[in-house]
Coordinates of C-alpha atoms (C1' of nucleotides) in Angstrom, one line a residue:
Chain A
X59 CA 0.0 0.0 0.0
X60 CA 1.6 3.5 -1.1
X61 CA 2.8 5.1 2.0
X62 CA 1.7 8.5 1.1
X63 CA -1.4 7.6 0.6
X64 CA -1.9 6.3 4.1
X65 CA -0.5 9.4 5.8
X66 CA -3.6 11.3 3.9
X67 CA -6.2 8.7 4.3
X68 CA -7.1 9.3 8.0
X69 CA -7.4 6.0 9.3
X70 CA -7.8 2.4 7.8
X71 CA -9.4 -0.8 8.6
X72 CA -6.6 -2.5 10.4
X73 CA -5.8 0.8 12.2
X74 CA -9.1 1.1 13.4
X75 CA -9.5 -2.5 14.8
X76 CA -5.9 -1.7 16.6
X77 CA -7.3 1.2 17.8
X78 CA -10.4 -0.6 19.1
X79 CA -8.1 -2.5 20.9
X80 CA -6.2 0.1 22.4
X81 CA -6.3 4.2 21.5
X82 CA -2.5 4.1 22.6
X83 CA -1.1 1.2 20.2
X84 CA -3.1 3.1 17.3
X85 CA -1.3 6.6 18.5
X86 CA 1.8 4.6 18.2
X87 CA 1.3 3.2 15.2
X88 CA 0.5 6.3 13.8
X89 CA 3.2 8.6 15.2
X90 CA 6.1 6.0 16.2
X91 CA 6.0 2.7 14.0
X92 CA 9.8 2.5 14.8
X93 CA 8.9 1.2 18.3
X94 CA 6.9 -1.6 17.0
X95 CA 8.3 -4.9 18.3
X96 CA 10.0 -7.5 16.1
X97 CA 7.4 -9.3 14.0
X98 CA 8.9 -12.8 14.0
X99 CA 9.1 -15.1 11.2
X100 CA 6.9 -17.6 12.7
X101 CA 4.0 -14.6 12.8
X102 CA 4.7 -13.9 9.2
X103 CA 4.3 -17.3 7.7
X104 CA 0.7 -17.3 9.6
X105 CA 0.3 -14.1 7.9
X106 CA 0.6 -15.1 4.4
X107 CA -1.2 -18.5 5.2
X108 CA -4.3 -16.0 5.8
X109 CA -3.6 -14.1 3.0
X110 CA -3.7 -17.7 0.7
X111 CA -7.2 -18.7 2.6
X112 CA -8.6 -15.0 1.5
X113 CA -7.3 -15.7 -2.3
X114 CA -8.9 -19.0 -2.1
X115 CA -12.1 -18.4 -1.2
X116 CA -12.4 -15.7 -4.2
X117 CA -13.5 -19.7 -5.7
X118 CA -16.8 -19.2 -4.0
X119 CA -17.3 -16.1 -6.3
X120 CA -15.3 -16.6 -9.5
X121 CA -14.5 -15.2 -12.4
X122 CA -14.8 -11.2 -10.5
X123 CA -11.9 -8.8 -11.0
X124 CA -9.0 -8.0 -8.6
X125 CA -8.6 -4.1 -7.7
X126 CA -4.8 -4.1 -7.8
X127 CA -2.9 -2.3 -4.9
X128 CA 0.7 -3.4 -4.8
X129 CA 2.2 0.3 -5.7
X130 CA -0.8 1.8 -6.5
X131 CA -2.6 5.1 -4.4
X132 CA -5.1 4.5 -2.7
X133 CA -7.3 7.2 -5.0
X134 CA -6.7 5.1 -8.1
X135 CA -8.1 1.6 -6.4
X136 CA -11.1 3.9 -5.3
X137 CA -11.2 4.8 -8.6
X138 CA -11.2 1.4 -9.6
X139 CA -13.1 0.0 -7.8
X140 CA -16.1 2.7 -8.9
X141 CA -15.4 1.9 -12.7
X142 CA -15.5 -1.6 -12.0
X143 CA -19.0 -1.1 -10.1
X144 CA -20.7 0.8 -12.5
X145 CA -19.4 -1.8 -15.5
X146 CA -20.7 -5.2 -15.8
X147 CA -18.6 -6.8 -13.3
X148 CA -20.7 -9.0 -10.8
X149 CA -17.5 -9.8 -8.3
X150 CA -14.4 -7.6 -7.3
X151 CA -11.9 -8.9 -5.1
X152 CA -10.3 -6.2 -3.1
X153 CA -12.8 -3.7 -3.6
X154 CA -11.5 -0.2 -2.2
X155 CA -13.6 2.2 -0.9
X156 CA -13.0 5.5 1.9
X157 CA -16.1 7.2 3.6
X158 CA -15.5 9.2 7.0
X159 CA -11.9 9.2 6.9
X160 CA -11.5 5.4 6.6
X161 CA -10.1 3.8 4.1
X162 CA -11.3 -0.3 3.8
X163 CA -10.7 -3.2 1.0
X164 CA -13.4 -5.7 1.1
X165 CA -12.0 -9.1 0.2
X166 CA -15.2 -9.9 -2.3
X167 CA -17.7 -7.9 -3.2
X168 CA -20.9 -9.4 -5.3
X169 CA -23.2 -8.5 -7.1
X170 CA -26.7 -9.8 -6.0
X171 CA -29.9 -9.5 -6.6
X172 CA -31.0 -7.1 -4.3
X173 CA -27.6 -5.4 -3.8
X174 CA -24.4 -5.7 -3.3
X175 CA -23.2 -8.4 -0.8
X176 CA -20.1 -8.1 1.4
X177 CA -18.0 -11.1 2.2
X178 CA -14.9 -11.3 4.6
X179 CA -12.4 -13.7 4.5
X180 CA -10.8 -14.9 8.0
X181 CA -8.8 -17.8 8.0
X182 CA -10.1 -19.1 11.3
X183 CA -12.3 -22.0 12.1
X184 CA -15.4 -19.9 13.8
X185 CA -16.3 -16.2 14.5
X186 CA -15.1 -13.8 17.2
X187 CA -16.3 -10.8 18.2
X188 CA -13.9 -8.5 16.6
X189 CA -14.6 -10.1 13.1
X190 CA -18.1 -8.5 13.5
X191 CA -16.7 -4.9 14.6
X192 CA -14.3 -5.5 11.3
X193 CA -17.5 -6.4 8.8
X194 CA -19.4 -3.3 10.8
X195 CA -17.0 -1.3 9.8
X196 CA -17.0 -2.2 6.1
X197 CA -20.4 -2.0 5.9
X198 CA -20.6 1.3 7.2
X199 CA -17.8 2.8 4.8
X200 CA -20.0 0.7 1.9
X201 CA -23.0 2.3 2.6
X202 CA -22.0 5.5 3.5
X203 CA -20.1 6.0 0.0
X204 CA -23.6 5.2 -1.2
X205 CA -23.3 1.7 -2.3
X206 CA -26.5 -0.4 -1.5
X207 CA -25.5 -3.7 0.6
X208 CA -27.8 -6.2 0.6
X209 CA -25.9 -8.5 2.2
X210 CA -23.0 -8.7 5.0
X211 CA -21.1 -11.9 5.6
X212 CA -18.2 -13.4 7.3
X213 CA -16.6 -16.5 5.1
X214 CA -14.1 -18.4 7.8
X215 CA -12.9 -22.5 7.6
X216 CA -15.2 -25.1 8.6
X217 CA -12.5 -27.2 10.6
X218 CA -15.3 -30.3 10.0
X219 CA -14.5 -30.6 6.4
X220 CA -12.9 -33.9 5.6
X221 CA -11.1 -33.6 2.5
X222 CA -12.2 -36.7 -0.3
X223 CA -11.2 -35.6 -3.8
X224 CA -10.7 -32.2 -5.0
X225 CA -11.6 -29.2 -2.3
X226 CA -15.4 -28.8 -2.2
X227 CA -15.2 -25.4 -1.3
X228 CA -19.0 -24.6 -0.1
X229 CA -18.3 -27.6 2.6
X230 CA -14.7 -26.3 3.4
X231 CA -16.1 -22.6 4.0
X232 CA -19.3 -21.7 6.4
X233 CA -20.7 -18.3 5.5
X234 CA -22.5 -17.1 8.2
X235 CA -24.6 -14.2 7.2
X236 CA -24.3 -11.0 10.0
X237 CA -26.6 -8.5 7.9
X238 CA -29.1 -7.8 11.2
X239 CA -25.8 -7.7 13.4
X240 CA -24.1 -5.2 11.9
X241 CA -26.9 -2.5 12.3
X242 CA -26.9 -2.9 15.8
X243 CA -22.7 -2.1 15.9
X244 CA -23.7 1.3 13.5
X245 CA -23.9 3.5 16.6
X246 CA -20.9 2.2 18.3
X247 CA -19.0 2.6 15.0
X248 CA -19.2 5.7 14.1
X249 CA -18.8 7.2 17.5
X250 CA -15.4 5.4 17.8
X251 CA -14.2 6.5 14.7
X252 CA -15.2 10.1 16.0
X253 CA -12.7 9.1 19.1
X254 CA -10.1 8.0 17.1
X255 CA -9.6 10.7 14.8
X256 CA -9.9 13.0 17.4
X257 CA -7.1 11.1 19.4
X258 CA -4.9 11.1 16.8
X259 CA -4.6 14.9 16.7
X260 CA -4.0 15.2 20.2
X261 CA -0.8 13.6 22.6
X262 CA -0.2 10.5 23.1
X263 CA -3.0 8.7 25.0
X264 CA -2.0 7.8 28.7
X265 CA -3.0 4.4 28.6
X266 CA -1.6 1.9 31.0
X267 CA -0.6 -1.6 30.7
X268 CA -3.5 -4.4 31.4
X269 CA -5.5 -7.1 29.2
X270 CA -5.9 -5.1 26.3
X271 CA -2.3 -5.3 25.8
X272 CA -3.3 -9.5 24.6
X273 CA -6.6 -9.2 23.8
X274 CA -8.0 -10.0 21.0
X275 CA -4.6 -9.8 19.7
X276 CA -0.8 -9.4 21.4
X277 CA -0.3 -5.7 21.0
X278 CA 3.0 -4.9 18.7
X279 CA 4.1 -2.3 20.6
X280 CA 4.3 -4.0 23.9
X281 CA 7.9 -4.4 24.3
X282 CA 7.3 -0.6 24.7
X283 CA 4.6 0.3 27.0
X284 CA 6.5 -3.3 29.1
X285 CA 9.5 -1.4 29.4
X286 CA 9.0 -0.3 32.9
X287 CA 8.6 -4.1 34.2
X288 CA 11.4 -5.2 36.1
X289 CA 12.6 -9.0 35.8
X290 CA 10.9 -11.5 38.2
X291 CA 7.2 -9.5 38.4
X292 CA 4.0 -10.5 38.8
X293 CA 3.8 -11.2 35.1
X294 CA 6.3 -13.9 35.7
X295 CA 3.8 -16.0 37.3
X296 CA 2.2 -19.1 35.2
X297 CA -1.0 -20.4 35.5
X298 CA -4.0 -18.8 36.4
X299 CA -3.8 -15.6 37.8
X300 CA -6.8 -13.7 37.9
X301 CA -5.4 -11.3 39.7
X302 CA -2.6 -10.3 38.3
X303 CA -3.9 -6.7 36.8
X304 CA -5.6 -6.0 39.7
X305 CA -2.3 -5.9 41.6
X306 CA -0.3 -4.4 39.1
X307 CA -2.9 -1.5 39.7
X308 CA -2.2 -1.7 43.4
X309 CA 1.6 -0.9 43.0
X310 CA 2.3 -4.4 43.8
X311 CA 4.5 -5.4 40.5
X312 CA 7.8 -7.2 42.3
X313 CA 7.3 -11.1 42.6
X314 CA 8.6 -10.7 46.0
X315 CA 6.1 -8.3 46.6
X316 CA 2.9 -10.8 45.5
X317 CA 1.0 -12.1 48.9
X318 CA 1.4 -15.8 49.4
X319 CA -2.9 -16.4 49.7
X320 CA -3.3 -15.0 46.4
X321 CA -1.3 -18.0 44.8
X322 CA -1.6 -21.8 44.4
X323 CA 1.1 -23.9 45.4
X324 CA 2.9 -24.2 42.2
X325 CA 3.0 -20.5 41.6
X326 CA 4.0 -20.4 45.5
X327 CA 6.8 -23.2 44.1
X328 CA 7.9 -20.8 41.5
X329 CA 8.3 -17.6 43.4
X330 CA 10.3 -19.2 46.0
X331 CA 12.2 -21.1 43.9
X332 CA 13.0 -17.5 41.6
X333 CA 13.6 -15.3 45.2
X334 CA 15.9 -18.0 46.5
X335 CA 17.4 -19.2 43.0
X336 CA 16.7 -22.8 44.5
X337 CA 15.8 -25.7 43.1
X338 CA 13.1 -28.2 43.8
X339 CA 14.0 -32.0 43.4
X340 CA 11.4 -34.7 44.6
X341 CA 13.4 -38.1 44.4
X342 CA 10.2 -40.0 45.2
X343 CA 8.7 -38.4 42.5
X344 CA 12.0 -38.8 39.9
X345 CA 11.8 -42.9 41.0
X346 CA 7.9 -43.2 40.9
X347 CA 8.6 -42.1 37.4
X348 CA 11.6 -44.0 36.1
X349 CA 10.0 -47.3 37.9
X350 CA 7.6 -46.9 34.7
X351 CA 9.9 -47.2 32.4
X352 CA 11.7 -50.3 30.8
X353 CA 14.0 -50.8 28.0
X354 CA 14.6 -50.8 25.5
X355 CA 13.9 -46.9 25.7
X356 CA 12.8 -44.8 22.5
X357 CA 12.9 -40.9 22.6
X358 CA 10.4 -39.8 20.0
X359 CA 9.8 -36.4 18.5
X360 CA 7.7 -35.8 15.5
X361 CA 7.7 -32.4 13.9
X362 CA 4.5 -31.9 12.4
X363 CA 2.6 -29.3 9.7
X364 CA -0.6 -27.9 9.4
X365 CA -2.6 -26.1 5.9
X366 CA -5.9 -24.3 6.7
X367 CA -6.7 -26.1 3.1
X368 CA -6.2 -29.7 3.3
X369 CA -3.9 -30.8 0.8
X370 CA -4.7 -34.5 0.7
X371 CA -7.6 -36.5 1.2
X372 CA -8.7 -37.9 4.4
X373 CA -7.5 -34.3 6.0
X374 CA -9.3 -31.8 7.9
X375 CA -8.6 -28.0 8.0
X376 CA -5.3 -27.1 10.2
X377 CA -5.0 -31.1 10.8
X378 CA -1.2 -31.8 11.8
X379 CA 0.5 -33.7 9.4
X380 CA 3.9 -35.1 10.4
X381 CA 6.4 -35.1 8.2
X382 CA 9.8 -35.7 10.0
X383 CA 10.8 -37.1 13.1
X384 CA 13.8 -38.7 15.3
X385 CA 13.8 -41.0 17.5
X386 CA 16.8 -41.9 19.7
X387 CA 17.4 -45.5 21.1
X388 CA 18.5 -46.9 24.2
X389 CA 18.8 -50.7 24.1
X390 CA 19.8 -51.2 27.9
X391 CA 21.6 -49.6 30.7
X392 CA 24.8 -48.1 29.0
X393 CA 24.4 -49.0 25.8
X394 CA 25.3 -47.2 22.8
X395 CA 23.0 -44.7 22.1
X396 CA 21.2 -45.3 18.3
X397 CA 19.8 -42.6 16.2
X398 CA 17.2 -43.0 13.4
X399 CA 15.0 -40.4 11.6
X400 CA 12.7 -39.5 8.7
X401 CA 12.3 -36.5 6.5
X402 CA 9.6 -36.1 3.8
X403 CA 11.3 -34.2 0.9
X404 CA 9.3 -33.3 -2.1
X405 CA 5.3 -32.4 -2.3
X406 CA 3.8 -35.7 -2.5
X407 CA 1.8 -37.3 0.1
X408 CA 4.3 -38.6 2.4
X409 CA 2.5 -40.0 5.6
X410 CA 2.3 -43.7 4.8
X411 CA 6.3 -43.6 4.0
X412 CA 6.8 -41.9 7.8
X413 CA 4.7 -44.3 8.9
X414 CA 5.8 -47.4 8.0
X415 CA 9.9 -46.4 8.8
X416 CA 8.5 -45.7 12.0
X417 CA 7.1 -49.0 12.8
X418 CA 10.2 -50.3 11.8
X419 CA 12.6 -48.4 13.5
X420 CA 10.7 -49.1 17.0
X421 CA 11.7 -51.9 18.6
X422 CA 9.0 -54.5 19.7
X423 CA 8.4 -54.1 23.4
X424 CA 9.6 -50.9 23.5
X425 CA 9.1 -48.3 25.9
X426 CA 8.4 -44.9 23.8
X427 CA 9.1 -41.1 25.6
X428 CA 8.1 -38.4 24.2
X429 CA 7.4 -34.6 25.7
X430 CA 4.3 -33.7 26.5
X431 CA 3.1 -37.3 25.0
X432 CA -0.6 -36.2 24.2
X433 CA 0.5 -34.7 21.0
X434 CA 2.7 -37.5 19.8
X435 CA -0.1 -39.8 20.5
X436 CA -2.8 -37.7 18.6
X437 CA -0.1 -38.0 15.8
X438 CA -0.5 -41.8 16.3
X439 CA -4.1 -41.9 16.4
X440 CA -4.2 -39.5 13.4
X441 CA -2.2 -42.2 11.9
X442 CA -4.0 -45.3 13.0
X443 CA -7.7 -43.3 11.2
X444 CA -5.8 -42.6 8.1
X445 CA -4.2 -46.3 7.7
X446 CA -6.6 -48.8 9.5
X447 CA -4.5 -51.6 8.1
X448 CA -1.7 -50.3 10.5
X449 CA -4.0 -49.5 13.7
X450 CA -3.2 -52.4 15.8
X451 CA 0.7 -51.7 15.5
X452 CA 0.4 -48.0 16.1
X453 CA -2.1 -49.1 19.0
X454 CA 0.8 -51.1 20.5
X455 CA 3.0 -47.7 20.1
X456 CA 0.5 -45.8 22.0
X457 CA 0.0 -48.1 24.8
X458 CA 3.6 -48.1 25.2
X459 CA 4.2 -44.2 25.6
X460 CA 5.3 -42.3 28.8
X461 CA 5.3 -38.6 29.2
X462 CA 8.7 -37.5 30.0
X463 CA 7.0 -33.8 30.8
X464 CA 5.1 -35.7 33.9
X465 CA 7.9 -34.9 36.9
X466 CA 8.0 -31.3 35.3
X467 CA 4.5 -31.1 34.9
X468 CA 3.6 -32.5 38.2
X469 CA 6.6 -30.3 40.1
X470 CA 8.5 -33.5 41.3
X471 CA 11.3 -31.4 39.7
X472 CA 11.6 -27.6 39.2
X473 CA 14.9 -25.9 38.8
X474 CA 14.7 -21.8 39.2
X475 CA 15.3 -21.5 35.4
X476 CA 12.3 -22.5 34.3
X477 CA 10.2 -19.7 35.1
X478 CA 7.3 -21.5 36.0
X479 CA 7.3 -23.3 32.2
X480 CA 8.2 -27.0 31.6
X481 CA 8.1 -27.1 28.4
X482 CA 11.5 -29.1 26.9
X483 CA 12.8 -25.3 25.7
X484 CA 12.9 -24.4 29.3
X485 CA 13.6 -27.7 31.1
X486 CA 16.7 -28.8 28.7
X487 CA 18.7 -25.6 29.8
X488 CA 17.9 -25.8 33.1
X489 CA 18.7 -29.3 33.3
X490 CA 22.1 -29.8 30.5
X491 CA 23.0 -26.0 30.6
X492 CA 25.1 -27.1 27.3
X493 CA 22.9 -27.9 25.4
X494 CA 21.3 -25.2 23.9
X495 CA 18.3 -24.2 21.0
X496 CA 20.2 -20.9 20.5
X497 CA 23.0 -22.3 18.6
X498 CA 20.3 -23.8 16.1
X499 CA 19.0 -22.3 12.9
X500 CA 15.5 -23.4 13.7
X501 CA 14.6 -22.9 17.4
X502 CA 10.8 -23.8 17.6
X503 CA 8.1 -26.3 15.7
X504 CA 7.0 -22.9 13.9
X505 CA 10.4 -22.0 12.5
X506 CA 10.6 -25.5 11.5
X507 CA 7.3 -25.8 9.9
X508 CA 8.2 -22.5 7.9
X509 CA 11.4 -24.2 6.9
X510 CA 9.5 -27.1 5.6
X511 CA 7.5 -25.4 3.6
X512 CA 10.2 -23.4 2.0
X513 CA 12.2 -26.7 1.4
X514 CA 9.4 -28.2 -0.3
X515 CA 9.1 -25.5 -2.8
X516 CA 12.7 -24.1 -3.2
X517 CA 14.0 -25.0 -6.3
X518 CA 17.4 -23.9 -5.2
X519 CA 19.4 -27.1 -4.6
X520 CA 21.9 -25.7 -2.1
X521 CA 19.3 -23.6 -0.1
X522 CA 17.3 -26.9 -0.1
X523 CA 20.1 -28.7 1.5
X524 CA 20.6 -26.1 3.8
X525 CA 17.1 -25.8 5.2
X526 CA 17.0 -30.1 5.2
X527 CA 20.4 -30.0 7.7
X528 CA 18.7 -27.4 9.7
X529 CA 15.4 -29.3 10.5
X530 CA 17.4 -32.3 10.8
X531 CA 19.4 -30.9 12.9
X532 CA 16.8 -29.5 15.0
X533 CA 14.3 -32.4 15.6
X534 CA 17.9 -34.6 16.5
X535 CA 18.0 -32.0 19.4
X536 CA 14.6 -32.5 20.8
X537 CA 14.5 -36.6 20.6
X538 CA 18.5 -35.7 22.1
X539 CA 17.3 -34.1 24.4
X540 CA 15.2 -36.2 26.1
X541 CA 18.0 -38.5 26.6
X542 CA 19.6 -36.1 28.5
X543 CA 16.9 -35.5 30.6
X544 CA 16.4 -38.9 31.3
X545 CA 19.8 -38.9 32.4
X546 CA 19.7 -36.5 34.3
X547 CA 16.7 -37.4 36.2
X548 CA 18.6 -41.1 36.5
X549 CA 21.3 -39.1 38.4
Chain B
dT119 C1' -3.9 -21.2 13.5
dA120 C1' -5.8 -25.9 16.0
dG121 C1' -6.0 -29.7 19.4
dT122 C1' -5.0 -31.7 23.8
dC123 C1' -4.4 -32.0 28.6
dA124 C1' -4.2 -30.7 33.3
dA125 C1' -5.1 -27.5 36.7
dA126 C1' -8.0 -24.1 38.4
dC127 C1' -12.2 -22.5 38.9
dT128 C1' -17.4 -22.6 39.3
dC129 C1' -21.5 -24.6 40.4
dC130 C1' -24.3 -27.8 42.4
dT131 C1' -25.5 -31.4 45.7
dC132 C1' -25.3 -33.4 49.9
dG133 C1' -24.3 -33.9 54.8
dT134 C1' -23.8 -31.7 59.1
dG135 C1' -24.6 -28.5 62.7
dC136 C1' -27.2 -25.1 64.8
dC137 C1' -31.3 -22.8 66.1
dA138 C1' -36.2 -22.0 66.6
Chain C
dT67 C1' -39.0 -31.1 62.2
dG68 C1' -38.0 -27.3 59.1
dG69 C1' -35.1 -23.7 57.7
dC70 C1' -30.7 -21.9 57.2
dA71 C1' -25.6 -21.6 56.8
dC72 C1' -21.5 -23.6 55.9
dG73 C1' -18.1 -26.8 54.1
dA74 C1' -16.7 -30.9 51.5
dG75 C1' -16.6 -33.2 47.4
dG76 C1' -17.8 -34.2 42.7
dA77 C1' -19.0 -32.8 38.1
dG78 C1' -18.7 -29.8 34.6
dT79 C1' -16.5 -25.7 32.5
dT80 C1' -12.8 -22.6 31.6
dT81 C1' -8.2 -21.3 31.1
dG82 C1' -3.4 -21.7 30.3
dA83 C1' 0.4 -24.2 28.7
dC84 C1' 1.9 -27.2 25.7
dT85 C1' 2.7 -29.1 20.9
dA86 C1' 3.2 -28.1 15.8

DNA sequence: TAGTCAAACTCCTCGTGCCA
DNA sequence: TGGCACGAGGAGTTTGACTA
């Protein structure tokens, strides 16, 4: 969008639902977009997979137009957008249109019979609340630069959809219709537009920290307005904490400062532990656990990715498909340690291959660790629907499985570093200080999924090679991991 | 973005004790 | 015996943390 144009056009659609959020991040936005945080490249990849649902769904309504905007003003795609209105087009994707200082794009635009109808895109599997202040909006700037609407509507996945043959797209969308709702948001709109206009020529808002800083969405700017939180605070806490704001507004922002009554006994756990930098090590716990286990012992890790549009049959919307994993073995007590693992390379349907290494590579009898086991099981048992012939097998996998996150989980072991977390990114430091994630090229499952993707479509041999060492390199460090966990907790 | 799980929380039922 | 208050315990719901 052309950056001159935006300084003129008083405010625009995402603008305004930031500024629903909070008056101060829109001020900020406005006036000081060089203290946005970091926008990592995790965020971005769920960007763009937004942007490809949108383009998508322009299926339900083909053949329209597109209203071009890459490097074109915003009065020319106004412009546009009125031509292609008043001509014989029946659908326009990216219709632009400004009324009252705002500036919005509707993702389609049809013509029906009784006027025009408004559909928005979201990528997500049901409707929130700030999807109908964002339509409200739009229908609002529609009407108001005189276009009739007959219709308003929010498009968004039906996660229900079972893929069988090509993408039935009236089954994989729902299109619930919001017409009566948006009237009732008409008064609420415009007087909030009237606030944020007249915000914007005033000083910065004095808005303090609190839930609107997460809610609906994290807040870009909140490495900014955080600034004045010191380590260990009251925002350190994990769990449920209700209370949290209500202290902050009662000066009390120090974890040492937080009242013992107002916390349960693993946040208790956790501030000690922090205050004290002590440890917490139940060894009745540690040997309830390990007297569950038996070899031979398998560490498993699978790394998994997920498409809003299914890309193969038997899939549902965002359904995790695995496409890698590692799995570490240890035969007996001292044994060498042996190392197998599967990558899927290419765009084909590769789940049946994963699969049937994986049987193989598990030893019969085995006793299989993963972290945080529920989601290698639901793997499984996505597995076992998908390939009934192999059900019984994978069924003998799952029985077999023990959670290595359970003395974490359950506080038989807490180490000071973990900040109240036990996932295996905070429990590995804390446990085997050398090894580390920050050495890595891909440092979480969302960088790694991202890096999957781009392997499968790179046609750049070398970069291709690069991003297949990296992932392998990662998932080795998870399933690795674990072994040195284990060991640890042995000691 | 979704799904899963566990913990925390809420709500309800039931038992107990007290009093009139 | 009935009415009320209170607490314990269980069931159901919500939330947060985790995975990718």
């Amino acid at each position: 969008m052309n950056k001159i144009d935006l300084q003129n056009t008083l405010l625009s659609k995402s603008q305004f639902i930031r500024g629903l959020q909070c008056h101060k991040s829109l001020y900020l936005h406005r006036h000081h977009p060089e203290l946005r945080d970091e926008v990592s490249s995790a965020q971005q990849a769920l960007f763009q997979s937004g942007q490809n649902v949108g383009e998508f769904a322009r299926e339900l309504f083909p053949e329209g137009i597109i209203i071009q905007y890459e490097g074109v003003p915003l009065s020319e795609q106004i412009e546009n957008t009125a031509a292609a209105i008043s001509g014989e087009v029946d659908t326009i994707y990216e219709a632009a249109f400004c009324y009252d200082g705002v500036f919005i794009k509707a993702d389609i635009l049809h013509r029906g019979r009784h006027g025009w109808e408004l559909y928005e895109v979201k990528s997500s599997a049901g409707v929130k609340d700030i999807h109908l202040r964002d339509v409200a909006l739009q229908y609002h700037v529609l009407t108001g630069a005189g276009l009739p609407v007959s219709k308003v509507a929010l498009v968004h996945i039906n996660n229900r959809y079972i893929r069988n043959g090509a993408v039935e797209l009236k089954k994989l969308f729902t299109i619930s219709d919001f017409t009566k709702t948006v009237a009732q948001y008409r008064e609420e709109i415009i007087s909030e537009i009237s606030r944020q206009k007249q915000m914007l020529c005033g000083g910065m808002p004095a808005i303090d920290i609190g839930e609107h800083c997460t809610n609906p969405y994290d807040c870009d700017f909140m490495g900014y307005c955080w600034q004045h939180i010191p380590l260990d605070s009251i925002f350190d806490i994990s769990g449920r904490f209700a209370q949290r704001f209500d202290l902050y507004r009662q000066g009390i922002v120090r974890l040492a400062d937080v009242p013992d009554d107002v916390l349960s006994k693993p946040q208790r756990q956790q501030k000690r532990a922090t205050l004290e930098k002590r440890n917490f090590i139940s060894a009745r716990g540690i040997k309830r656990f390990l007297d569950s286990l038996h070899y031979p012992l398998c560490f498993l890790d699978f790394e998994c990715v997920s498409f809003p549009i299914p890309p193969y049959d038997g899939l549902r919307p965002y359904q995790h498909i695995p496409y890698q994993y590692s799995l570490h073995i240890l035969e007996r007590d001292g044994a060498a340690l042996q190392h197998f693992e599967y990558l899927a390379e290419g765009t084909a349907d590769h789940r049946q291959s994963l699969l049937e290494k994986l049987l193989r590579d598990i030893p019969p009898q085995a006793c299989v660790l993963a972290y945080n086991a529920a989601y290698e099981i639901g793997r499984l048992k996505d597995l076992a629907a998908w390939y009934p012939a192999q059900s019984k097998k994978i069924e003998a996998v799952i029985s077999s499985i023990r959670d290595l996150a359970e003395p974490f989980r359950g506080r038989a072991v807490y180490y000071y570093q973990m900040n109240g977390s036990y996932s295996i990114k905070s429990v590995l430091p804390a446990l085997v200080p050398e090894m580390s994630y920050d050495a890595l090229d891909i440092s979480d499952g969302n960088m790694a999924m991202q890096a999957f993707l781009q392997m499968m479509v790179s046609s750049n041999l070398q970069e291709k090679q690069r991003l297949k060492k990296a992932l392998l390199d990662y998932c080795r460090l998870d399933s690795l991991g674990m072994v040195k966990i284990y060991e640890t907790l042995k000691k």
